Coordinates of C-alpha atoms (C1' of nucleotides) in Angstrom, one line a residue:
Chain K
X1 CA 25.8 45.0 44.3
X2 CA 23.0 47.2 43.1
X3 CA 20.2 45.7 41.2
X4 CA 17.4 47.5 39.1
X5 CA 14.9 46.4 37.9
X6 CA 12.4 47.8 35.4
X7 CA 8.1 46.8 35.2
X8 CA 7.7 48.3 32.0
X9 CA 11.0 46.4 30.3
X10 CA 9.7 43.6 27.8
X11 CA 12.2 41.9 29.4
X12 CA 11.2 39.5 32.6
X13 CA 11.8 41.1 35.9
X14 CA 13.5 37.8 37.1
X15 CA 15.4 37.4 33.8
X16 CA 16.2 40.8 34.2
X17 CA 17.4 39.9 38.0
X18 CA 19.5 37.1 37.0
X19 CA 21.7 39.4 34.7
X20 CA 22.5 41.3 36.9
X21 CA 23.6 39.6 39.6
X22 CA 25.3 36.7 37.3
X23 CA 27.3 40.0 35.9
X24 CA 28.4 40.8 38.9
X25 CA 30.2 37.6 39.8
X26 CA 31.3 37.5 36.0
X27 CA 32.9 40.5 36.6
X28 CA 34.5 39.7 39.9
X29 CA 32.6 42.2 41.8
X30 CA 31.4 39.3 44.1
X31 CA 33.7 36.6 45.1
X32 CA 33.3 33.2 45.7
X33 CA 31.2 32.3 48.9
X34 CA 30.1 35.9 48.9
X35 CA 26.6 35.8 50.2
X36 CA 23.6 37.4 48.6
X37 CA 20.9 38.9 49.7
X38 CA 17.9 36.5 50.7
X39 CA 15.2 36.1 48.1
X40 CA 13.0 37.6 50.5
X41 CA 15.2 40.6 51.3
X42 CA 15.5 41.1 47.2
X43 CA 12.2 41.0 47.1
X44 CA 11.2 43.3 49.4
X45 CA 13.9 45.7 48.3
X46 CA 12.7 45.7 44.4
X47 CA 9.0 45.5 45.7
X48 CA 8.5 42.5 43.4
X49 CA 6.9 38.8 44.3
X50 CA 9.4 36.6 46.6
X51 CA 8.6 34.1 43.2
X52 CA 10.5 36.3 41.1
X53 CA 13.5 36.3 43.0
X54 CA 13.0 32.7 43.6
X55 CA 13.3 32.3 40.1
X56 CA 16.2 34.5 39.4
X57 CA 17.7 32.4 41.7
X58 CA 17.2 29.0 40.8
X59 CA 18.2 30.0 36.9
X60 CA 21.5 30.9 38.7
X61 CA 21.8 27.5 40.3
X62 CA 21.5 26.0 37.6
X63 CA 24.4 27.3 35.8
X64 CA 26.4 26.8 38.6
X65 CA 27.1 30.4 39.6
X66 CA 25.5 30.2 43.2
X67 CA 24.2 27.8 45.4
X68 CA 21.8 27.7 47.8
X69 CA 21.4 26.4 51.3
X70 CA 17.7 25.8 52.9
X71 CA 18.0 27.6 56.6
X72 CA 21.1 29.3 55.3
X73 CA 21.0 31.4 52.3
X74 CA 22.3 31.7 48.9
X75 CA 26.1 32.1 48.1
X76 CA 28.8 32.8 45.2
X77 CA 29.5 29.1 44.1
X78 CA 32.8 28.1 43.7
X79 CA 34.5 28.4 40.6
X80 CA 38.4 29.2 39.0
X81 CA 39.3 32.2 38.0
X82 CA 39.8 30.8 34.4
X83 CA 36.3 29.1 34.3
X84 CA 34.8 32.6 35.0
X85 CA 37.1 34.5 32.6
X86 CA 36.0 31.3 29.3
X87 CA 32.1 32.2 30.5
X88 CA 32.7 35.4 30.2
X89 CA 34.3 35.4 26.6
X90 CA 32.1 32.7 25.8
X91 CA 28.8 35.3 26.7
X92 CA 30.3 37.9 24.5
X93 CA 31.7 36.1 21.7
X94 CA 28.2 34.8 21.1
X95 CA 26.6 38.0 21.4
X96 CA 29.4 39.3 18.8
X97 CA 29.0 36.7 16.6
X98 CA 25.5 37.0 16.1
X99 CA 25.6 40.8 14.8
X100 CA 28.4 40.2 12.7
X101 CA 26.5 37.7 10.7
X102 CA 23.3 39.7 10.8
X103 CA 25.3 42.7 9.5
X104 CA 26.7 40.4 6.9
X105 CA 23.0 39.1 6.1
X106 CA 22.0 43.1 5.7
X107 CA 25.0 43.5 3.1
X108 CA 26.9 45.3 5.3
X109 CA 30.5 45.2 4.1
X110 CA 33.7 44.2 6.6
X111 CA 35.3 47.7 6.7
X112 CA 32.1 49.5 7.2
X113 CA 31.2 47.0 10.1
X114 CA 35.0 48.0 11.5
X115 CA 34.5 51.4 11.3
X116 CA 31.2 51.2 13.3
X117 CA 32.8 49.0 16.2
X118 CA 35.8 51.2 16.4
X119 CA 33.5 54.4 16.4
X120 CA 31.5 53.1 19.2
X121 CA 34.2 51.5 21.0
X122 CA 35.5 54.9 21.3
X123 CA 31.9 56.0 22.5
X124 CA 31.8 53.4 25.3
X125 CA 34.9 54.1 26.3
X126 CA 34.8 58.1 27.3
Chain P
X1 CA 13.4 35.5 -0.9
X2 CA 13.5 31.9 0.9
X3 CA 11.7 32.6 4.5
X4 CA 12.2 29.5 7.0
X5 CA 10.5 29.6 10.2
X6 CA 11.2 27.2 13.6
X7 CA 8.6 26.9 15.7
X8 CA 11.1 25.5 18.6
X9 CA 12.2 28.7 18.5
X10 CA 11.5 30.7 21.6
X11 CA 11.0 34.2 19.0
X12 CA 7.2 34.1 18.5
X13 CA 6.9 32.6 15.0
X14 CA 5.4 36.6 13.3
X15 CA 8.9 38.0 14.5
X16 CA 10.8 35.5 12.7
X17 CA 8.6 36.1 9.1
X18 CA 9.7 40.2 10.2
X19 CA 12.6 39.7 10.5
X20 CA 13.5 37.7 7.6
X21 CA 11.4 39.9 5.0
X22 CA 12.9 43.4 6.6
X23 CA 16.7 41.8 5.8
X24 CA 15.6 41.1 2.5
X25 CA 14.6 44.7 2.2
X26 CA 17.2 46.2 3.8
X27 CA 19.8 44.1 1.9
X28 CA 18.3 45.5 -1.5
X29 CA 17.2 41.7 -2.0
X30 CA 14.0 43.0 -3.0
X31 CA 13.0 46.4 -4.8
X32 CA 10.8 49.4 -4.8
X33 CA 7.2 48.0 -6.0
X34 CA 8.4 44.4 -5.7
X35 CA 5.2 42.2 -4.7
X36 CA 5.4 40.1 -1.7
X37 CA 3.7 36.5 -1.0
X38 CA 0.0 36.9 -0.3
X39 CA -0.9 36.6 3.8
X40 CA -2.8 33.3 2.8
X41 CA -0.4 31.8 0.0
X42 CA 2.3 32.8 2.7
X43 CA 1.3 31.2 5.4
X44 CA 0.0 28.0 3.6
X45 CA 3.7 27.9 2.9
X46 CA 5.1 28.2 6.0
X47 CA 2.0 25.8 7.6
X48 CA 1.6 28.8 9.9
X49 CA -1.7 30.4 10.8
X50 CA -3.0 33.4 8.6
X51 CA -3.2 35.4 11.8
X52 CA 0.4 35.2 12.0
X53 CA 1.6 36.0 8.6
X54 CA -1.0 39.0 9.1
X55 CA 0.7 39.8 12.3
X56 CA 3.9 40.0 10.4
X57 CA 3.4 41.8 7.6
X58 CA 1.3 44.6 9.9
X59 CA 4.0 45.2 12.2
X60 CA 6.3 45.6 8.7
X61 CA 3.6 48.4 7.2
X62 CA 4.2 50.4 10.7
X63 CA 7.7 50.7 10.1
X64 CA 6.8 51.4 6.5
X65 CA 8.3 48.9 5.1
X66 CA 5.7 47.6 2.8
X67 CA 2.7 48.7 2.1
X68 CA -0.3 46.7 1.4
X69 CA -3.8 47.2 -0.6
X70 CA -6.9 45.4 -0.3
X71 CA -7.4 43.2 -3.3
X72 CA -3.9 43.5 -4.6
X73 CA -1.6 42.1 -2.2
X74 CA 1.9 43.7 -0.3
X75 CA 4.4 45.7 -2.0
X76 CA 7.6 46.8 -0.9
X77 CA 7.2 50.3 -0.5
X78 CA 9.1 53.3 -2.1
X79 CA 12.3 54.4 -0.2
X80 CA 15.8 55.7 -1.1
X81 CA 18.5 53.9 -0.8
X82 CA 20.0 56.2 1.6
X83 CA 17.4 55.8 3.6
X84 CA 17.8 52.0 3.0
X85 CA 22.0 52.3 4.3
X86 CA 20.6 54.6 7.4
X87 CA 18.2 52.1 8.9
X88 CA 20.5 48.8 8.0
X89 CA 23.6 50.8 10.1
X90 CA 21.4 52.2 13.1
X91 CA 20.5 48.8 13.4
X92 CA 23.5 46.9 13.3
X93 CA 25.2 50.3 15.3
X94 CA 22.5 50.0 18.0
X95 CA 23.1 46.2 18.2
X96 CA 26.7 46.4 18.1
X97 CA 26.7 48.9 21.0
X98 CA 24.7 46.8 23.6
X99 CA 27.3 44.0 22.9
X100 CA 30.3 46.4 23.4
X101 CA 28.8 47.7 27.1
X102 CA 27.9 44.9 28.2
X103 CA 31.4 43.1 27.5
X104 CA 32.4 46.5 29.3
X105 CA 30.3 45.6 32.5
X106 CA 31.9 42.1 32.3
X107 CA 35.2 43.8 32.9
X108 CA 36.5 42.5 29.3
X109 CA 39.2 45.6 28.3
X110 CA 39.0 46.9 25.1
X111 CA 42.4 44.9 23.7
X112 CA 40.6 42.0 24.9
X113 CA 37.3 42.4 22.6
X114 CA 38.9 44.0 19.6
X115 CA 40.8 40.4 19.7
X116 CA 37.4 38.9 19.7
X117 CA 35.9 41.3 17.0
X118 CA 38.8 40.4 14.4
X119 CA 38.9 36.4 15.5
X120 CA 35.1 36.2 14.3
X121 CA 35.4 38.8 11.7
X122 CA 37.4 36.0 10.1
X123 CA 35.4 33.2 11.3
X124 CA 31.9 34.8 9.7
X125 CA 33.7 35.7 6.5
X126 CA 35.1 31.9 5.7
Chain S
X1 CA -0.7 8.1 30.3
X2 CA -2.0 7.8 33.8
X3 CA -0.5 9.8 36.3
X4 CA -1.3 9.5 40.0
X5 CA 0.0 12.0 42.8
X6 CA 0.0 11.6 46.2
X7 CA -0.2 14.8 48.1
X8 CA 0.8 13.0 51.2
X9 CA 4.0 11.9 49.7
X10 CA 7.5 13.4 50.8
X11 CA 8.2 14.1 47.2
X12 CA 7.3 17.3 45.6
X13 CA 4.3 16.7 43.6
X14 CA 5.7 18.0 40.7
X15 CA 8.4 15.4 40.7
X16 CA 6.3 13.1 41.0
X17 CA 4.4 14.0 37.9
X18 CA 7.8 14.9 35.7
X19 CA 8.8 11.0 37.1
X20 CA 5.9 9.5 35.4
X21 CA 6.0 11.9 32.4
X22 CA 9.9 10.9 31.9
X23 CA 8.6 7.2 32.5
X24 CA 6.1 7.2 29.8
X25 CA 8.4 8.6 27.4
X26 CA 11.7 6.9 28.3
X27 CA 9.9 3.5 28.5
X28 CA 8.2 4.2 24.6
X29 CA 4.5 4.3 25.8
X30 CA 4.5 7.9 24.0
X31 CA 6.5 8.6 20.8
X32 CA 8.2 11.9 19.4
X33 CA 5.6 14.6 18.6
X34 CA 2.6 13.3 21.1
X35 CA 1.2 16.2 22.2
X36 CA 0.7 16.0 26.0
X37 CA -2.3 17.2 28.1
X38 CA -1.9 20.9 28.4
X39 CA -1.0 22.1 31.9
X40 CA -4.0 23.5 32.9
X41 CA -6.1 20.4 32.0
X42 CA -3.6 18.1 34.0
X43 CA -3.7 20.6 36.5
X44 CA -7.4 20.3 36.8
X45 CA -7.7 16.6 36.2
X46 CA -5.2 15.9 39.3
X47 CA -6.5 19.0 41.5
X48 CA -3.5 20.6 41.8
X49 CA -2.3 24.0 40.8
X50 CA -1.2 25.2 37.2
X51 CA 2.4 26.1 38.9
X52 CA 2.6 22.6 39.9
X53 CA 2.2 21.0 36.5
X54 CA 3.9 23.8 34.7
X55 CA 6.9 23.2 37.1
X56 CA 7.1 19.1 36.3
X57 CA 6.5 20.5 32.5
X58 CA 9.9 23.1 32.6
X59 CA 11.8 20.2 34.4
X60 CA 11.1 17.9 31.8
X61 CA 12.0 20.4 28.9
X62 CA 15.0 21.7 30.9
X63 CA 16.0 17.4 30.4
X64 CA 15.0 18.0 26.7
X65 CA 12.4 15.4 26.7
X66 CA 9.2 17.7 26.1
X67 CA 9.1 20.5 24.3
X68 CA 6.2 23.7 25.2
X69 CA 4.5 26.3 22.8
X70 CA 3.2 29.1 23.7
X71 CA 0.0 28.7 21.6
X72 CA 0.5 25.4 20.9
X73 CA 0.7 22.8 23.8
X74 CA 3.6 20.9 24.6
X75 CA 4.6 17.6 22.9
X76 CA 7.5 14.8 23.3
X77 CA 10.5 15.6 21.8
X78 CA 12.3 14.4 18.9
X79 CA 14.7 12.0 20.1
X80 CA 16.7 8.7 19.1
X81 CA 15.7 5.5 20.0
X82 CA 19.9 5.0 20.6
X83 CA 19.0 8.1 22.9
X84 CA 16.3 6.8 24.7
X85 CA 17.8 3.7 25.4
X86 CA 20.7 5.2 27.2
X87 CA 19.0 7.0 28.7
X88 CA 17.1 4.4 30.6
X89 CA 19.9 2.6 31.0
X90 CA 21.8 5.5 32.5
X91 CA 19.0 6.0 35.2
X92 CA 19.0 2.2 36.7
X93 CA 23.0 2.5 36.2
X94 CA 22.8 5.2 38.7
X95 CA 20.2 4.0 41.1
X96 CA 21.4 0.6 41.2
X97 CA 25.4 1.5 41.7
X98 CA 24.1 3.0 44.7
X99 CA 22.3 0.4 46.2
X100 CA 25.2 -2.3 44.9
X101 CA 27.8 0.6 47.1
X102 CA 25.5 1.0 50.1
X103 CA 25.2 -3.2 50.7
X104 CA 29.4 -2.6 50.7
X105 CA 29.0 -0.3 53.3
X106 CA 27.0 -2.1 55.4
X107 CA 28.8 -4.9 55.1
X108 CA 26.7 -7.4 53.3
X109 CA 28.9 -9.8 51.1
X110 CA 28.4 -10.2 47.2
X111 CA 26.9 -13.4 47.2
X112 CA 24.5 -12.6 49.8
X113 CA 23.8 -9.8 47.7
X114 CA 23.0 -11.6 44.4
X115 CA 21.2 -13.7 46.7
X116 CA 18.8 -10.8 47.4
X117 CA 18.9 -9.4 44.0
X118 CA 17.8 -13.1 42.3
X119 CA 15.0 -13.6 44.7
X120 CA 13.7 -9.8 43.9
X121 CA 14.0 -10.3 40.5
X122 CA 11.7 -13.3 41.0
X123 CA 9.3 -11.2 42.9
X124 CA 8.1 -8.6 40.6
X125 CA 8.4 -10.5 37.8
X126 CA 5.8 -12.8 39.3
Chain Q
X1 CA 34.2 6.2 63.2
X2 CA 34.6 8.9 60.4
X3 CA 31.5 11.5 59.4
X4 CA 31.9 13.7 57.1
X5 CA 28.9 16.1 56.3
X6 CA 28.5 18.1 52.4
X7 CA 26.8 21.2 53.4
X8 CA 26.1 21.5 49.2
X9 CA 24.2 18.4 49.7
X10 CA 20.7 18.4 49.2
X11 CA 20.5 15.9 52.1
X12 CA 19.6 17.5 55.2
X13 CA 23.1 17.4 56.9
X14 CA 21.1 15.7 59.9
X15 CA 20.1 13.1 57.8
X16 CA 23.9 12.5 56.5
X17 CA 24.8 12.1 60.5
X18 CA 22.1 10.1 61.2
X19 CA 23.0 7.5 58.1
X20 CA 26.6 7.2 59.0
X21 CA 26.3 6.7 62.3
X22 CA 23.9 4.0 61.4
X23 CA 25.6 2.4 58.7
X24 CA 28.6 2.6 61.4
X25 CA 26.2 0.6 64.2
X26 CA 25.0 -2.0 61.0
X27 CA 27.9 -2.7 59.8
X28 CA 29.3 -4.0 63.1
X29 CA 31.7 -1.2 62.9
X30 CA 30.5 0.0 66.4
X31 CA 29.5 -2.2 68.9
X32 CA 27.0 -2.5 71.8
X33 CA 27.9 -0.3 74.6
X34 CA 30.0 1.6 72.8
X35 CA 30.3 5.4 73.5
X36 CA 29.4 8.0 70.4
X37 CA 30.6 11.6 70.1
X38 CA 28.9 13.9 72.6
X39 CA 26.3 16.0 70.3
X40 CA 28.4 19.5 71.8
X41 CA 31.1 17.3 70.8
X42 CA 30.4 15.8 67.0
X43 CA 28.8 19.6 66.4
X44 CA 32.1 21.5 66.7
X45 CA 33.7 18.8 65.2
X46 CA 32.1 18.7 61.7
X47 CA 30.7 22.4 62.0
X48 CA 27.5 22.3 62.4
X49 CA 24.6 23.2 64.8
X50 CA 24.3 21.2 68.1
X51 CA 20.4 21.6 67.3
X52 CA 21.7 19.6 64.0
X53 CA 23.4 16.6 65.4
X54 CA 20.9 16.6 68.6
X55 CA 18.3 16.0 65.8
X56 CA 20.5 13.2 64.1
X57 CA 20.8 11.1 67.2
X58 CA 17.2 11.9 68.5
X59 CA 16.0 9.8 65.0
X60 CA 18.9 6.9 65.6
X61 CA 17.2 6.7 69.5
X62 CA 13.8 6.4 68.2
X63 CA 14.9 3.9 65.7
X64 CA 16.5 1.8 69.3
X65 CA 19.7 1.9 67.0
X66 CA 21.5 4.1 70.4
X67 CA 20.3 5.1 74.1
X68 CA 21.6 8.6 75.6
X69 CA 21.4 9.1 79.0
X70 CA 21.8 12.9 80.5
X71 CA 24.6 13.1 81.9
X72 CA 26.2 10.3 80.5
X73 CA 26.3 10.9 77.0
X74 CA 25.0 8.4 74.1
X75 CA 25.8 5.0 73.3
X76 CA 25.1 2.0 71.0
X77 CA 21.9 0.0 72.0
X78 CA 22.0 -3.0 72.8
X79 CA 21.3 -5.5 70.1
X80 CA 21.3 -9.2 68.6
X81 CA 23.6 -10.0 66.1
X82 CA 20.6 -11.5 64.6
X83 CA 18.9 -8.7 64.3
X84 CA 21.7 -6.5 63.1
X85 CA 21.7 -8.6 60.3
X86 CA 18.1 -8.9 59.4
X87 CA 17.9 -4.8 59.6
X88 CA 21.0 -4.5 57.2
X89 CA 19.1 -6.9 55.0
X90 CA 16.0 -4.9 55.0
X91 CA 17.1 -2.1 54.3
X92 CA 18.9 -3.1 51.3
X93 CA 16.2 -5.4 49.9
X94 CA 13.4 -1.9 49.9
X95 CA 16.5 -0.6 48.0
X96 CA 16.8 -2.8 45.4
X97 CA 13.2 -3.8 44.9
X98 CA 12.8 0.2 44.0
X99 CA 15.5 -0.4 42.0
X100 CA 14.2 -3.2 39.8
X101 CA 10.4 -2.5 39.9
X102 CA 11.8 1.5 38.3
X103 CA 13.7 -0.5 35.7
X104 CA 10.4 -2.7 35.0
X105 CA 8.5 0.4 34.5
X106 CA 11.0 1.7 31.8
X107 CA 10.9 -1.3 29.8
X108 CA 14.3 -2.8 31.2
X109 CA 14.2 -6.4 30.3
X110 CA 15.2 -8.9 33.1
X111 CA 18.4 -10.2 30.9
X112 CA 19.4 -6.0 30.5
X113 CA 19.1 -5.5 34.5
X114 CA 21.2 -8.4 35.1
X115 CA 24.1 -7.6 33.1
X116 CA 24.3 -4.3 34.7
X117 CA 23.8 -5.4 37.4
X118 CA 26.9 -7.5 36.9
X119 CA 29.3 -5.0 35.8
X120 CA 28.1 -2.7 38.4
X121 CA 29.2 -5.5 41.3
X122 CA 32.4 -5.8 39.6
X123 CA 32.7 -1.8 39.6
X124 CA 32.1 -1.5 43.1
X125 CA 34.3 -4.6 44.5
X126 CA 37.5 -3.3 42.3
Chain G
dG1 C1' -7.4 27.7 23.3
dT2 C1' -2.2 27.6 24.7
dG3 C1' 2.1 28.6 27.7
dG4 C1' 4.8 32.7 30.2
dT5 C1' 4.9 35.9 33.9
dC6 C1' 3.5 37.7 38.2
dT7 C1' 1.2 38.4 42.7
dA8 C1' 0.3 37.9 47.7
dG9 C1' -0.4 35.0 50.5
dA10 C1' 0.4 30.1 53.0
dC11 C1' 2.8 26.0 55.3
dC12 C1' 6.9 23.2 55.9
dA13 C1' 11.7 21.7 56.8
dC14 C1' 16.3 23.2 58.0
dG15 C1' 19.7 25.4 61.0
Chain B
dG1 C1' 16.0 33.5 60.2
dT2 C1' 16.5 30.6 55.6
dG3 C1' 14.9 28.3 51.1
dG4 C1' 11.3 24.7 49.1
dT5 C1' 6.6 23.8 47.9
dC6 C1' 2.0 25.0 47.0
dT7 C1' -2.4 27.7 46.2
dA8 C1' -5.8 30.4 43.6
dG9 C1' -6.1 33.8 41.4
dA10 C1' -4.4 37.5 37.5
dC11 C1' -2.8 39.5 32.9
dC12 C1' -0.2 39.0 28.7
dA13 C1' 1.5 37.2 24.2
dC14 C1' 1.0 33.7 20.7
dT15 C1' -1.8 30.7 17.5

DNA sequence: GTGGTCTAGACCACG
DNA sequence: GTGGTCTAGACCACT
């Protein structure tokens, strides 16, 4: 698992953090009980605050996706296969949702709004 | 134009009124020359502060959406309506495309979220 | 409100502050709306760092029972009295069902139990 | 006797040891004399560190609930069934005056606690 | 003024 | 070694 993390991004470093790593399990990359690196480790290895790992991590806890152990470390939580594929459609079909109804809201007619996805699908995909 | 604010929002309360009076823009809602609610009148409306409706309407001016003039009030400001159709797809195109990589990262195949697309393609158009 | 923290307690101080927070509310002594004393003046007023209050603070809006504003303050939030009351209820439910299971355990009987519980009752009543 | 230890717990897993084996001794489960698990013993058996369950029976020995003898291994103290009794008692009287003093505090009225407490007896016995 | 983020340290309990 | 709590500062965005 690599993690990147950008300063400058608008977006929190420990929201930024959190992503990434929740991706990863999302996407099967890491597997149940898989550990992860210490918050201190992280820390040291993104040169940020021990806090904003800390943080990353605790927002992961809390949905469930890993768990932590004092004296041990952090770990993969469990979870089904099929609870990780729904989160995963669930994260998407949000994100979806919401700029299918802002298209809408802009006057943005259905087959344009096709033709865009299909376009960039195509784009993403070479 | 009906502009409806939520201050339990977590979007800062300017970025909302931005939003809300660039759609109505964008969607050809509002014309060429068409005045907009005074800063005050605006945000005596909305029970917001001045500073914020100020806020809002400023970062709208950068992007040249509206002009305003001292002692006369905010105008939409002068645009083709090609221009109009360019902005409202690069914005819906840019949005569309984070959505589609980041399902990509997830390991969601392309069968998978074209299934999704159509499914709330429906859903939005009901 | 009062709030009192022990820093020699076992508990975290900021659990012991989102306690009496969640007490006040739950229990009616502050209503939907009340603004709350900002974090920095309750950090000052019980000597304790801003990161301690602020935690207790995210805690209690994570439990949807304050909400924060960046700007603004944080206030109770809007909730049911039906809510409210299940809430409490929910809470001794909990805490007593353990107590009720550990007397099993150690092999105390159920009158001797209601014995216990009756005189108790008595006591802080009194 | 049967200990079973939840490393996801946020009870240190000492602590769990050290409660069953009490509740084991209280309950008149175990009796006086009676040999426990060697700590190399109990360790491999549930998994965990001998520092772990060396810590769990150094708290039961300072509480005079067993005596370990090098060498010898560890065994229940020696004890009056009087005593047994009045430390079972105890312990579940703190308990519950917690209990109801909390449920005070949220506005619980006597008649309320009661009936729970009620149904909760019945819950427990089933 | 407010809360949100972040830092660079510290001490503690757990294993 | 690990994570959990806490401090005393800092800067930023929002109102």
């Amino acid at each position: 698992m690599n993690i990147i993390v950008s300063t400058s991004s608008k977006e929190p470093i420990y929201e930024q953090i959190k992503l990434q790593v929740q991706r990863s399990i999302l996407s099967g990359e890491l597997h149940e009980g898989d550990p992860l690196p210490s918050i201190r480790a992280l820390a040291k290895d993104l040169r940020v605050s021990v806090i904003t790992t800390k943080k990353a991590y605790e927002k992961l806890e809390r949905e469930k996706l890993i768990t932590s152990h004092v004296g041990k470390g952090s770990f993969v939580a469990e979870h089904s296969d099929k609870l990780l594929a729904e989160k995963r459609r669930h994260l998407i079909e949000r994100q979806l949702y919401d700029v299918i109804r802002e298209s809408r809201k802009l006057g943005i007619n259905e087959s344009e709004l096709q033709e865009i996805f299909k376009i960039l699908c195509q784009e993403v995909t070479e």
